Short mmCIF file of C-alpha atoms in Angstrom, two decimals:
data_model
loop_
_atom_site.label_atom_id
_atom_site.label_comp_id
_atom_site.label_asym_id
_atom_site.label_seq_id
_atom_site.Cartn_x
_atom_site.Cartn_y
_atom_site.Cartn_z
CA MET A 1 -53.57 -53.45 56.09
CA SER A 2 -52.33 -50.07 57.09
CA SER A 3 -48.80 -49.38 58.12
CA SER A 4 -47.81 -46.11 59.76
CA GLU A 5 -44.55 -44.54 58.68
CA SER A 6 -42.33 -44.45 61.69
CA LYS A 7 -39.85 -41.62 61.92
CA TYR A 8 -37.56 -44.05 63.66
CA ARG A 9 -35.59 -46.76 61.95
CA PRO A 10 -32.81 -49.11 62.94
CA PRO A 11 -29.40 -47.43 62.30
CA THR A 12 -27.17 -48.72 59.60
CA LYS A 13 -23.47 -48.24 59.01
CA GLU A 14 -23.20 -45.22 56.75
CA ILE A 15 -19.71 -43.89 57.22
CA LEU A 16 -17.70 -46.07 54.91
CA SER A 17 -15.23 -43.82 53.15
CA LYS A 18 -12.88 -41.04 54.13
CA GLU A 19 -15.08 -38.52 52.35
CA GLN A 20 -18.11 -39.70 54.33
CA LEU A 21 -16.17 -39.46 57.55
CA GLU A 22 -15.24 -35.89 56.73
CA GLN A 23 -18.87 -35.15 55.92
CA PHE A 24 -19.91 -36.52 59.28
CA GLN A 25 -17.25 -34.49 61.09
CA ALA A 26 -18.65 -31.32 59.55
CA SER A 27 -22.26 -32.26 60.30
CA GLU A 28 -24.81 -30.92 62.80
CA THR A 29 -25.03 -34.30 64.45
CA HIS A 30 -21.32 -34.36 65.10
CA ALA A 31 -21.48 -30.85 66.58
CA ALA A 32 -24.46 -31.80 68.75
CA ILE A 33 -22.75 -34.85 70.20
CA ILE A 34 -19.59 -32.85 71.00
CA ALA A 35 -21.74 -30.16 72.55
CA TYR A 36 -23.50 -32.77 74.73
CA ILE A 37 -20.18 -34.16 75.90
CA GLN A 38 -18.98 -30.65 76.72
CA ARG A 39 -22.15 -29.89 78.57
CA LEU A 40 -21.85 -33.10 80.62
CA ASN A 41 -18.25 -32.24 81.23
CA GLU A 42 -19.04 -28.76 82.58
CA SER A 43 -21.66 -30.23 84.92
CA VAL A 44 -19.06 -32.09 86.94
CA VAL A 45 -16.37 -29.46 87.43
CA GLY A 46 -15.22 -29.79 90.98
CA VAL A 47 -17.79 -32.50 91.70
CA ARG A 48 -16.67 -35.56 93.63
CA LEU A 49 -18.09 -39.05 93.07
CA THR A 50 -18.84 -39.08 96.78
CA ASP A 51 -20.79 -35.80 96.81
CA PRO A 52 -24.57 -36.13 97.14
CA CYS A 53 -26.34 -36.12 93.79
CA ASP A 54 -30.02 -36.07 93.01
CA GLU A 55 -31.20 -38.92 90.88
CA SER A 56 -34.37 -38.45 88.92
CA GLU A 57 -36.66 -41.42 88.19
CA ALA A 58 -35.15 -41.70 84.77
CA VAL A 59 -31.61 -41.83 86.15
CA LYS A 60 -32.64 -44.48 88.68
CA ALA A 61 -34.29 -46.56 85.96
CA ILE A 62 -31.20 -46.41 83.77
CA ILE A 63 -28.97 -47.42 86.63
CA GLY A 64 -31.34 -50.36 87.21
CA VAL A 65 -30.90 -51.33 83.56
CA LEU A 66 -27.10 -51.27 84.00
CA ASP A 67 -27.43 -53.47 87.07
CA SER A 68 -29.44 -55.93 84.98
CA VAL A 69 -26.73 -55.99 82.33
CA ALA A 70 -24.20 -56.77 84.99
CA HIS A 71 -26.45 -59.54 86.25
CA LEU A 72 -26.57 -61.05 82.74
CA ALA A 73 -22.83 -61.32 82.90
CA THR A 74 -22.86 -63.21 86.20
CA GLU A 75 -25.40 -65.57 84.62
CA THR A 76 -23.06 -66.08 81.70
CA PRO A 77 -19.76 -67.20 83.09
CA PRO A 78 -16.67 -67.66 80.89
CA VAL A 79 -16.29 -71.07 79.30
CA ASP A 80 -13.30 -73.30 78.87
CA ASN A 81 -11.15 -71.29 76.53
CA ALA A 82 -8.88 -73.97 75.06
CA GLY A 83 -9.76 -73.30 71.43
CA SER A 84 -9.90 -69.58 71.61
CA ARG A 85 -7.49 -67.04 70.33
CA PHE A 86 -7.88 -64.58 73.20
CA GLY A 87 -11.35 -63.40 74.18
CA ASN A 88 -13.72 -65.83 75.87
CA PRO A 89 -16.50 -67.08 73.57
CA ALA A 90 -19.07 -66.80 76.40
CA PHE A 91 -19.04 -63.11 75.58
CA ARG A 92 -21.04 -63.89 72.42
CA ASP A 93 -23.71 -65.48 74.58
CA PHE A 94 -23.72 -62.47 76.85
CA TYR A 95 -24.02 -60.16 73.88
CA ASP A 96 -26.95 -62.18 72.49
CA LYS A 97 -28.67 -62.12 75.90
CA VAL A 98 -28.37 -58.35 76.08
CA LYS A 99 -29.79 -58.03 72.58
CA ALA A 100 -32.68 -60.39 73.46
CA SER A 101 -33.45 -58.40 76.65
CA SER A 102 -33.01 -55.03 75.08
CA LYS A 103 -36.64 -54.29 74.43
CA GLU A 104 -37.70 -55.32 77.91
CA LEU A 105 -34.90 -53.27 79.47
CA HIS A 106 -35.93 -50.19 77.51
CA SER A 107 -39.52 -50.65 78.70
CA ARG A 108 -38.35 -50.05 82.29
CA ILE A 109 -37.41 -46.48 81.44
CA ALA A 110 -40.45 -44.29 81.45
CA GLY A 111 -40.90 -41.85 78.62
CA ILE A 112 -39.29 -43.80 75.78
CA PRO A 113 -41.68 -43.93 72.81
CA GLU A 114 -42.08 -47.65 71.97
CA ASP A 115 -41.49 -46.75 68.34
CA SER A 116 -38.08 -45.33 68.99
CA VAL A 117 -36.68 -48.44 70.65
CA GLN A 118 -35.91 -49.99 67.24
CA GLU A 119 -33.55 -47.11 66.62
CA ILE A 120 -31.98 -46.34 69.95
CA SER A 121 -31.57 -49.90 71.12
CA LEU A 122 -28.77 -50.58 68.63
CA TYR A 123 -26.48 -48.05 70.37
CA PHE A 124 -27.27 -49.79 73.68
CA GLU A 125 -26.59 -53.21 72.26
CA GLU A 126 -23.24 -52.12 70.79
CA SER A 127 -21.98 -50.56 74.08
CA TRP A 128 -20.50 -53.72 75.50
CA GLY A 129 -17.99 -54.95 72.89
CA ASN A 130 -17.69 -56.42 69.41
CA ARG A 131 -19.38 -59.79 69.14
CA THR A 132 -17.13 -61.12 66.35
CA ARG A 133 -13.74 -59.99 67.63
CA ILE A 134 -14.60 -60.20 71.32
CA ASP A 135 -12.89 -56.85 71.82
CA TYR A 136 -13.71 -53.48 73.32
CA GLY A 137 -12.55 -49.96 72.47
CA SER A 138 -13.53 -46.30 72.75
CA GLY A 139 -15.96 -46.78 69.84
CA MET A 140 -18.19 -48.87 72.12
CA GLU A 141 -17.99 -46.25 74.79
CA LEU A 142 -19.14 -43.75 72.19
CA ASN A 143 -22.10 -46.00 71.44
CA PHE A 144 -23.11 -45.83 75.06
CA LEU A 145 -22.80 -42.03 75.00
CA CYS A 146 -24.90 -41.90 71.86
CA TRP A 147 -27.56 -43.98 73.58
CA LEU A 148 -27.57 -41.47 76.42
CA TYR A 149 -27.75 -38.66 73.86
CA CYS A 150 -30.75 -40.33 72.26
CA LEU A 151 -32.46 -40.43 75.65
CA GLU A 152 -31.71 -36.74 75.97
CA ARG A 153 -33.21 -36.00 72.56
CA LEU A 154 -36.30 -37.99 73.51
CA GLY A 155 -36.69 -35.90 76.69
CA VAL A 156 -36.15 -38.86 78.98
CA LEU A 157 -32.97 -37.24 80.35
CA ARG A 158 -32.92 -33.51 80.94
CA PRO A 159 -30.19 -30.91 81.54
CA GLU A 160 -30.91 -31.17 85.30
CA ASP A 161 -29.77 -34.77 85.06
CA ASP A 162 -26.35 -33.99 83.57
CA ARG A 163 -24.39 -34.32 86.77
CA ALA A 164 -26.07 -37.65 87.62
CA VAL A 165 -25.54 -38.86 84.02
CA VAL A 166 -21.79 -38.54 84.52
CA VAL A 167 -21.14 -39.44 88.20
CA ARG A 168 -23.94 -42.04 88.54
CA ILE A 169 -24.91 -43.53 85.16
CA PHE A 170 -21.68 -43.22 83.24
CA TRP A 171 -19.56 -44.23 86.23
CA ARG A 172 -21.77 -47.30 86.78
CA TYR A 173 -21.31 -48.17 83.11
CA ILE A 174 -17.52 -48.11 83.64
CA GLY A 175 -17.98 -50.44 86.55
CA VAL A 176 -19.99 -52.86 84.43
CA MET A 177 -17.38 -52.64 81.65
CA ARG A 178 -14.59 -53.50 84.00
CA VAL A 179 -16.41 -56.69 84.96
CA LEU A 180 -17.02 -57.59 81.30
CA GLN A 181 -13.42 -56.80 80.30
CA SER A 182 -11.97 -59.06 82.92
CA THR A 183 -14.62 -61.82 82.80
CA TYR A 184 -14.45 -62.28 79.06
CA TRP A 185 -10.85 -61.13 78.42
CA LEU A 186 -12.00 -58.57 75.95
CA GLU A 187 -9.12 -57.64 73.66
CA PRO A 188 -8.21 -53.93 73.72
CA ALA A 189 -9.47 -52.69 70.38
CA GLY A 190 -7.49 -49.95 68.77
CA SER A 191 -5.40 -49.41 71.84
CA HIS A 192 -2.53 -46.99 71.47
CA GLY A 193 -0.54 -49.03 73.91
CA VAL A 194 1.89 -46.93 75.94
CA TRP A 195 1.07 -43.91 73.78
CA GLY A 196 -2.46 -43.70 75.21
CA LEU A 197 -3.62 -43.43 78.76
CA ASP A 198 -5.98 -46.39 78.75
CA ASP A 199 -6.46 -49.40 76.52
CA TYR A 200 -10.25 -49.27 76.59
CA HIS A 201 -11.65 -45.96 77.68
CA PHE A 202 -11.42 -42.24 77.02
CA LEU A 203 -14.42 -40.40 78.53
CA PRO A 204 -13.66 -41.22 82.20
CA PHE A 205 -10.43 -39.26 81.73
CA LEU A 206 -12.19 -36.34 80.14
CA PHE A 207 -14.93 -36.12 82.80
CA GLY A 208 -12.36 -37.02 85.43
CA SER A 209 -10.24 -34.03 84.48
CA ALA A 210 -13.29 -31.80 84.80
CA GLN A 211 -13.84 -33.12 88.30
CA LEU A 212 -10.31 -32.12 89.18
CA ARG A 213 -10.35 -28.72 87.51
CA GLY A 214 -9.51 -26.06 89.98
CA HIS A 215 -8.55 -28.47 92.70
CA ARG A 216 -6.24 -26.79 95.20
CA HIS A 217 -3.77 -29.59 95.61
CA LEU A 218 -4.18 -32.34 93.04
CA ARG A 219 -2.17 -31.94 89.86
CA PRO A 220 -1.54 -34.20 86.87
CA LYS A 221 1.72 -35.44 88.40
CA SER A 222 -0.32 -36.67 91.40
CA ILE A 223 -1.09 -39.79 89.42
CA HIS A 224 2.38 -41.05 90.17
CA ASP A 225 1.82 -40.88 93.92
CA ASN A 226 0.29 -44.10 95.30
CA GLU A 227 -0.82 -42.50 98.53
CA ILE A 228 -2.78 -39.87 96.70
CA LEU A 229 -4.41 -42.55 94.56
CA GLU A 230 -5.26 -44.53 97.64
CA GLU A 231 -6.82 -41.51 99.34
CA PHE A 232 -8.66 -39.83 96.47
CA SER A 233 -9.65 -42.52 94.02
CA LYS A 234 -13.05 -42.86 95.70
CA ASP A 235 -13.77 -39.20 94.92
CA TYR A 236 -12.27 -38.76 91.48
CA MET A 237 -12.82 -40.81 88.35
CA TYR A 238 -9.43 -39.92 86.86
CA LEU A 239 -7.54 -41.22 89.89
CA ALA A 240 -9.71 -44.30 90.18
CA CYS A 241 -8.94 -45.14 86.57
CA ILE A 242 -5.21 -44.72 87.10
CA GLN A 243 -5.42 -46.91 90.15
CA PHE A 244 -7.28 -49.54 88.20
CA ILE A 245 -4.70 -49.46 85.38
CA ASN A 246 -1.93 -49.85 87.92
CA SER A 247 -3.51 -52.91 89.37
CA ILE A 248 -3.89 -54.51 85.94
CA LYS A 249 -0.66 -53.63 84.22
CA THR A 250 2.39 -55.75 84.92
CA ALA A 251 3.06 -56.13 88.62
CA HIS A 252 6.46 -55.24 89.98
CA GLY A 253 5.80 -51.56 90.11
CA THR A 254 5.47 -50.52 86.50
CA LYS A 255 2.95 -47.72 86.39
CA SER A 256 0.64 -46.68 83.70
CA THR A 257 1.36 -44.87 80.49
CA ARG A 258 2.70 -41.47 80.02
CA VAL A 259 0.47 -38.47 80.86
CA MET B 1 14.67 -53.14 47.60
CA ARG B 2 14.72 -55.16 44.39
CA GLU B 3 12.69 -57.93 45.97
CA GLY B 4 9.42 -58.79 44.24
CA ASN B 5 6.05 -58.91 45.99
CA VAL B 6 6.45 -62.63 46.60
CA VAL B 7 9.89 -63.68 47.83
CA HIS B 8 10.84 -67.38 47.79
CA ILE B 9 13.06 -68.67 50.58
CA SER B 10 14.09 -72.02 52.00
CA ALA B 11 13.85 -73.60 55.43
CA PRO B 12 15.30 -73.66 58.03
CA VAL B 13 13.83 -70.34 58.96
CA THR B 14 12.33 -68.93 62.08
CA VAL B 15 9.16 -66.93 61.56
CA VAL B 16 8.23 -64.02 63.86
CA GLY B 17 4.83 -62.35 64.26
CA ASP B 18 3.84 -58.91 65.55
CA ILE B 19 6.42 -57.16 67.74
CA HIS B 20 4.83 -53.67 68.15
CA GLY B 21 7.87 -51.86 69.55
CA GLN B 22 8.55 -54.37 72.31
CA PHE B 23 12.29 -54.19 71.87
CA TYR B 24 13.31 -56.25 74.91
CA ASP B 25 11.06 -59.02 73.70
CA LEU B 26 12.76 -58.85 70.28
CA VAL B 27 16.06 -59.38 72.00
CA GLU B 28 14.45 -62.26 73.89
CA ILE B 29 13.48 -63.79 70.51
CA PHE B 30 17.10 -63.76 69.41
CA ARG B 31 18.09 -65.31 72.72
CA ILE B 32 15.75 -68.21 72.35
CA GLY B 33 15.72 -68.55 68.59
CA GLY B 34 19.38 -67.95 67.94
CA TYR B 35 21.13 -64.79 66.84
CA ALA B 36 21.18 -63.69 63.24
CA PRO B 37 22.73 -64.67 60.85
CA SER B 38 23.28 -68.12 62.35
CA THR B 39 19.48 -68.44 62.38
CA ASN B 40 17.50 -67.33 59.40
CA TYR B 41 14.55 -65.09 60.24
CA LEU B 42 11.31 -64.11 58.56
CA PHE B 43 9.42 -61.29 60.18
CA LEU B 44 5.74 -60.90 59.32
CA GLY B 45 5.31 -57.14 60.02
CA ASP B 46 3.89 -54.82 62.67
CA TYR B 47 7.30 -53.78 64.00
CA VAL B 48 6.17 -50.46 65.31
CA ASP B 49 3.38 -48.72 67.31
CA ARG B 50 1.93 -49.39 70.79
CA GLY B 51 5.17 -50.37 72.46
CA LEU B 52 7.83 -48.14 74.01
CA PHE B 53 10.66 -48.91 71.66
CA SER B 54 9.47 -48.89 68.05
CA VAL B 55 12.50 -46.82 67.02
CA GLU B 56 14.99 -49.32 68.44
CA THR B 57 13.00 -52.26 67.07
CA ILE B 58 12.78 -51.09 63.44
CA SER B 59 16.38 -49.75 63.55
CA LEU B 60 17.78 -53.12 64.62
CA LEU B 61 15.73 -55.02 62.08
CA THR B 62 16.68 -52.62 59.28
CA CYS B 63 20.39 -52.97 60.16
CA LEU B 64 20.12 -56.75 60.20
CA LYS B 65 18.38 -56.74 56.83
CA LEU B 66 21.04 -54.50 55.32
CA ARG B 67 23.83 -56.61 56.80
CA HIS B 68 22.37 -60.04 56.00
CA PRO B 69 19.88 -59.48 53.19
CA ASN B 70 19.47 -63.15 52.36
CA ARG B 71 19.11 -64.35 55.96
CA ILE B 72 16.64 -61.81 57.21
CA HIS B 73 13.30 -61.12 55.46
CA LEU B 74 10.86 -58.42 56.45
CA ILE B 75 7.19 -58.41 55.27
CA ARG B 76 4.99 -55.34 55.52
CA GLY B 77 2.31 -55.27 58.17
CA ASN B 78 -0.74 -52.96 58.40
CA HIS B 79 1.14 -50.83 60.90
CA GLU B 80 3.91 -50.09 58.39
CA SER B 81 1.85 -47.18 57.15
CA ARG B 82 2.00 -43.35 57.48
CA ALA B 83 -1.65 -43.10 58.49
CA VAL B 84 -1.58 -45.80 61.10
CA THR B 85 1.76 -44.80 62.67
CA GLN B 86 0.51 -41.22 63.20
CA THR B 87 -2.20 -42.55 65.46
CA TYR B 88 -0.68 -45.53 67.21
CA GLY B 89 2.55 -44.17 68.56
CA PHE B 90 5.46 -44.51 66.14
CA TYR B 91 5.22 -40.94 64.93
CA THR B 92 5.07 -39.63 68.50
CA GLU B 93 8.01 -41.72 69.58
CA CYS B 94 10.11 -40.50 66.72
CA VAL B 95 9.34 -36.86 67.43
CA ARG B 96 10.12 -37.32 71.12
CA LYS B 97 13.40 -39.10 70.50
CA TYR B 98 14.65 -37.04 67.51
CA GLY B 99 13.00 -33.70 67.96
CA SER B 100 11.46 -33.71 64.50
CA SER B 101 9.46 -35.92 62.17
CA SER B 102 12.27 -36.54 59.68
CA VAL B 103 13.15 -39.98 61.03
CA TRP B 104 9.50 -41.05 60.94
CA SER B 105 9.33 -39.84 57.42
CA TYR B 106 12.37 -41.79 56.33
CA PHE B 107 11.16 -44.95 57.98
CA THR B 108 7.71 -44.71 56.50
CA ASP B 109 9.27 -44.13 53.07
CA MET B 110 11.27 -47.33 53.65
CA PHE B 111 8.08 -49.19 54.56
CA ASP B 112 6.84 -48.64 51.00
CA TYR B 113 9.63 -51.04 49.87
CA LEU B 114 8.86 -53.91 52.22
CA THR B 115 7.60 -56.95 50.40
CA LEU B 116 4.05 -58.22 50.75
CA SER B 117 4.51 -61.98 50.98
CA VAL B 118 7.07 -64.78 51.26
CA VAL B 119 6.86 -68.47 50.29
CA ILE B 120 8.90 -71.02 52.20
CA ASP B 121 10.01 -74.14 50.31
CA ASP B 122 7.26 -73.56 47.73
CA ARG B 123 4.71 -74.80 50.27
CA ILE B 124 4.15 -72.29 53.07
CA PHE B 125 2.58 -68.98 52.08
CA CYS B 126 3.43 -66.19 54.50
CA VAL B 127 1.67 -62.83 54.75
CA HIS B 128 0.88 -60.40 57.55
CA GLY B 129 -2.95 -60.43 57.55
CA GLY B 130 -4.54 -62.85 55.17
CA LEU B 131 -6.22 -63.54 51.90
CA SER B 132 -8.03 -61.29 49.43
CA PRO B 133 -11.07 -61.89 47.26
CA SER B 134 -9.09 -60.30 44.41
CA ILE B 135 -6.22 -62.79 44.76
CA HIS B 136 -6.79 -66.40 43.72
CA SER B 137 -3.31 -67.13 42.41
CA ILE B 138 -0.04 -65.98 43.93
CA ASP B 139 0.91 -64.69 40.47
CA GLN B 140 -1.68 -61.98 40.93
CA ILE B 141 0.24 -60.62 43.92
CA LYS B 142 3.28 -60.17 41.76
CA VAL B 143 1.63 -57.53 39.58
CA VAL B 144 0.43 -55.30 42.47
CA ASP B 145 2.26 -51.92 42.71
CA ARG B 146 3.36 -52.04 46.32
CA PHE B 147 5.65 -49.03 46.32
CA ARG B 148 3.14 -46.73 47.99
CA GLU B 149 1.21 -46.07 51.15
CA ILE B 150 -1.14 -48.98 51.99
CA PRO B 151 -4.46 -48.14 50.32
CA HIS B 152 -7.87 -48.33 52.09
CA GLU B 153 -9.04 -51.19 49.90
CA GLY B 154 -7.92 -53.55 47.22
CA PRO B 155 -5.61 -56.55 47.23
CA MET B 156 -2.69 -54.83 48.94
CA ALA B 157 -4.96 -53.64 51.80
CA ASP B 158 -6.52 -57.12 52.12
CA LEU B 159 -3.18 -58.91 52.36
CA VAL B 160 -2.20 -56.85 55.44
CA TRP B 161 -5.62 -56.49 57.08
CA SER B 162 -7.62 -59.73 56.62
CA ASP B 163 -8.38 -62.30 59.30
CA PRO B 164 -9.40 -65.98 59.16
CA ASP B 165 -12.80 -66.95 60.59
CA ALA B 166 -13.05 -70.58 61.64
CA GLU B 167 -16.81 -70.34 61.79
CA LYS B 168 -17.24 -69.34 58.16
CA GLU B 169 -16.57 -70.77 54.70
CA ASP B 170 -16.29 -67.70 52.48
CA PHE B 171 -15.22 -64.07 52.56
CA ALA B 172 -17.15 -61.63 54.70
CA ILE B 173 -16.91 -57.97 55.68
CA SER B 174 -14.28 -57.49 58.40
CA PRO B 175 -15.24 -55.86 61.72
CA ARG B 176 -11.87 -54.05 61.52
CA GLY B 177 -13.23 -51.85 58.75
CA ALA B 178 -10.47 -52.93 56.29
CA GLY B 179 -9.74 -56.22 54.60
CA TYR B 180 -12.03 -59.20 54.92
CA THR B 181 -12.58 -62.28 57.02
CA PHE B 182 -12.11 -65.54 55.11
CA GLY B 183 -13.25 -69.05 55.91
CA SER B 184 -12.47 -72.72 55.31
CA GLN B 185 -13.46 -72.93 51.63
CA VAL B 186 -11.39 -69.93 50.75
CA VAL B 187 -8.36 -71.44 52.43
CA ARG B 188 -8.87 -74.85 50.82
CA LYS B 189 -9.19 -73.37 47.33
CA PHE B 190 -6.23 -71.03 47.75
CA LEU B 191 -3.97 -73.86 48.85
CA ALA B 192 -5.16 -76.13 46.05
CA ILE B 193 -4.84 -73.56 43.27
CA ASN B 194 -1.36 -72.54 44.38
CA GLN B 195 -0.25 -76.04 45.40
CA MET B 196 0.65 -74.92 48.86
CA ALA B 197 0.42 -76.82 52.15
CA HIS B 198 -0.09 -73.99 54.67
CA ILE B 199 -0.82 -70.35 55.24
CA LEU B 200 1.22 -68.61 57.93
CA ARG B 201 0.29 -65.15 59.13
CA ALA B 202 0.24 -62.86 62.19
CA HIS B 203 -1.96 -59.79 62.87
CA GLN B 204 -4.11 -61.24 65.65
CA LEU B 205 -3.33 -61.49 69.40
CA CYS B 206 -3.15 -65.06 70.64
CA MET B 207 -3.24 -65.97 74.32
CA GLU B 208 -0.94 -68.97 73.86
CA GLY B 209 1.35 -67.12 71.39
CA TYR B 210 0.01 -68.96 68.37
CA SER B 211 -3.17 -70.47 66.99
CA VAL B 212 -3.77 -73.23 64.39
CA LEU B 213 -6.95 -73.40 62.29
CA PHE B 214 -8.63 -75.21 59.45
CA ASP B 215 -7.26 -78.62 60.23
CA ASN B 216 -3.65 -77.42 60.36
CA HIS B 217 -3.86 -75.42 57.10
CA LEU B 218 -3.43 -71.98 58.63
CA SER B 219 -1.47 -70.69 61.63
CA THR B 220 -1.19 -67.35 63.39
CA VAL B 221 2.11 -66.58 65.07
CA TRP B 222 2.10 -63.76 67.67
CA SER B 223 5.41 -62.49 69.07
CA ALA B 224 4.55 -59.69 71.50
CA PRO B 225 4.22 -61.21 75.02
CA ASN B 226 2.13 -59.45 77.71
CA TYR B 227 0.73 -57.20 75.00
CA CYS B 228 0.06 -53.60 76.13
CA TYR B 229 1.62 -54.59 79.47
CA ARG B 230 -1.75 -56.02 80.48
CA CYS B 231 -2.90 -58.91 78.33
CA GLY B 232 -0.72 -61.47 80.11
CA ASN B 233 -0.41 -63.49 76.89
CA SER B 234 2.42 -65.74 75.87
CA ALA B 235 4.23 -65.20 72.55
CA SER B 236 5.88 -67.55 70.11
CA ILE B 237 8.20 -67.85 67.16
CA LEU B 238 7.71 -70.57 64.57
CA GLU B 239 10.67 -72.72 63.63
CA VAL B 240 10.22 -74.18 60.14
CA ARG B 241 12.46 -77.20 59.68
CA PRO B 242 14.08 -78.13 56.38
CA GLY B 243 13.16 -81.17 54.38
CA GLY B 244 9.41 -80.83 54.55
CA GLN B 245 7.49 -81.91 51.45
CA GLY B 246 4.08 -82.65 50.19
CA GLN B 247 0.64 -81.04 50.47
CA GLU B 248 0.25 -81.50 54.21
CA ILE B 249 2.36 -80.27 57.07
CA GLN B 250 3.79 -83.23 59.00
CA GLU B 251 4.57 -83.31 62.65
CA GLY B 252 8.09 -82.01 63.10
CA ASP B 253 7.96 -79.71 60.04
CA MET B 254 6.95 -76.73 62.17
CA TYR B 255 7.58 -76.01 65.89
CA PHE B 256 6.09 -73.13 67.87
CA ASN B 257 8.66 -72.00 70.40
CA VAL B 258 6.62 -70.30 73.10
CA PHE B 259 8.11 -67.60 75.34
CA GLU B 260 7.16 -64.99 77.91
CA ALA B 261 8.04 -61.31 78.36
CA ALA B 262 11.73 -60.53 78.77
CA PRO B 263 12.80 -59.62 82.32
CA GLU B 264 14.16 -56.24 81.17
CA ASN B 265 10.58 -55.03 80.75
CA GLU B 266 10.26 -54.90 84.49
CA ARG B 267 13.04 -52.43 85.01
CA ASP B 268 12.58 -50.43 81.77
CA GLY B 269 8.86 -50.29 81.24
CA PRO B 270 6.18 -47.58 81.13
CA GLY B 271 6.69 -46.53 84.75
CA GLN B 272 10.30 -45.80 84.33
CA GLN B 273 9.74 -44.05 81.02
CA ALA B 274 6.98 -41.92 82.58
CA SER B 275 9.30 -40.77 85.36
CA LEU B 276 12.03 -39.95 82.89
CA ASN B 277 9.68 -37.88 80.77
CA ALA B 278 7.85 -36.24 83.67
CA GLY B 279 10.61 -33.73 83.95
CA GLY B 280 9.75 -31.18 81.31
CA LYS B 281 6.69 -32.40 79.56
CA LEU B 282 3.77 -32.69 81.96
CA PRO B 283 1.00 -30.15 81.83
CA GLU B 284 0.78 -28.14 85.03
CA TYR B 285 -2.96 -28.20 85.51
CA PHE B 286 -6.00 -30.18 84.58
CA LEU B 287 -7.59 -28.04 81.89
#
């Protein structure tokens, strides 16, 4: 029986010590991921969410996959939470469903070598929250970004897709995550509390600030103005996120964390 | 601090879980639990980070400990660490309030002296996180050198980082990346070997303010209501009554006093702080 050596293999946790972390931070991979994020960032300078944006077949397929993930959540409602510490245990069922559908979901995106799915699917599966702790933090967001980066490396996504990757794909991912966070009461993992802008996410603020770069009127202090948030949150990720935080954090007028 | 790594105290005592800089909620705790020193208190750590008022919180608790050393006990949590406080807010808060990092430096030096565990009435073992595969007998805790920054691994790290897992029996790798998760057999053996009735700890957010596991052999007490101003959770303090004996906790030995966020949070919360600070510190442009 012959077995072909695949150049792909399922990822394993390799960064375990401080020294390994420092090695990673000095590595080519680290530089490449940062470069990808910066490239994506530059592609949305001055771009509104409401501006027309071409979506390639690959982009459309990926958005379809995200819609399917959202659908899995509606099929997996929260359960009676009496025994639970905080997060809803139905999240574990949702997580398992995503894992079980992962191969099929990947097959809907043209151009992914079948062989590579064993490697890239792990990043996809870890994008939604931690199964054990029923929590979500910026590490999961990074997993999703890494999955997109893998698709880039495989040639499924191209530089021409950058803008759509941010304002269509990534923004849709944030929408799905909001549903998951509220449906399953995902605990904020590694939140900095009032010392960070958001308990769950980081990239929408980065990309969001690129969208607002060079804007003639909107400035960082605009986030404290409810009318501006009302008017512009449909166009700008940053403002939409602030508006969302405002609606979640204690009622009675307390706004979000320090800028 | 001449206290050992395992401090023995007696009930009645009120045990408090994570506070995370939520100063008004600490005041609320004293309102509902009774003011020190009329009420004895045991705090299980995580005084700082995430909340707005870590400085005020740790300052008050330190003063109370100095003033009433035998009525107030403070255990070290995983956030009482130089590395963690530089990321999660205490360092930033100190620099903003004092203009330099000296105060942070003095507090984090003080954290090195906080004890690691407390035993109530020789039957309730109290620690911030949980158990360690390196610690079978409480005597083994006594020989740890605690007067240092919390290490990345080893018994001292485990005691402040570990979590129980009701679905398991043994130790397993923790998803936190430090400490372990431990299950029912670990708890049973630990209690038997050390002739204890209960393990009391904090470290994990609880919707109801507390959580009881392993057939009433382990409890989590969580004392930061509406955590991160969003979680909408209740909090609790645990009142341990005197006179309890035997290998099992009886009804009436322990009472979880549940409470919600203090009303002061509404008029002195993140919104107000943001406006106060917006004066000089905001960047002018999105860069």
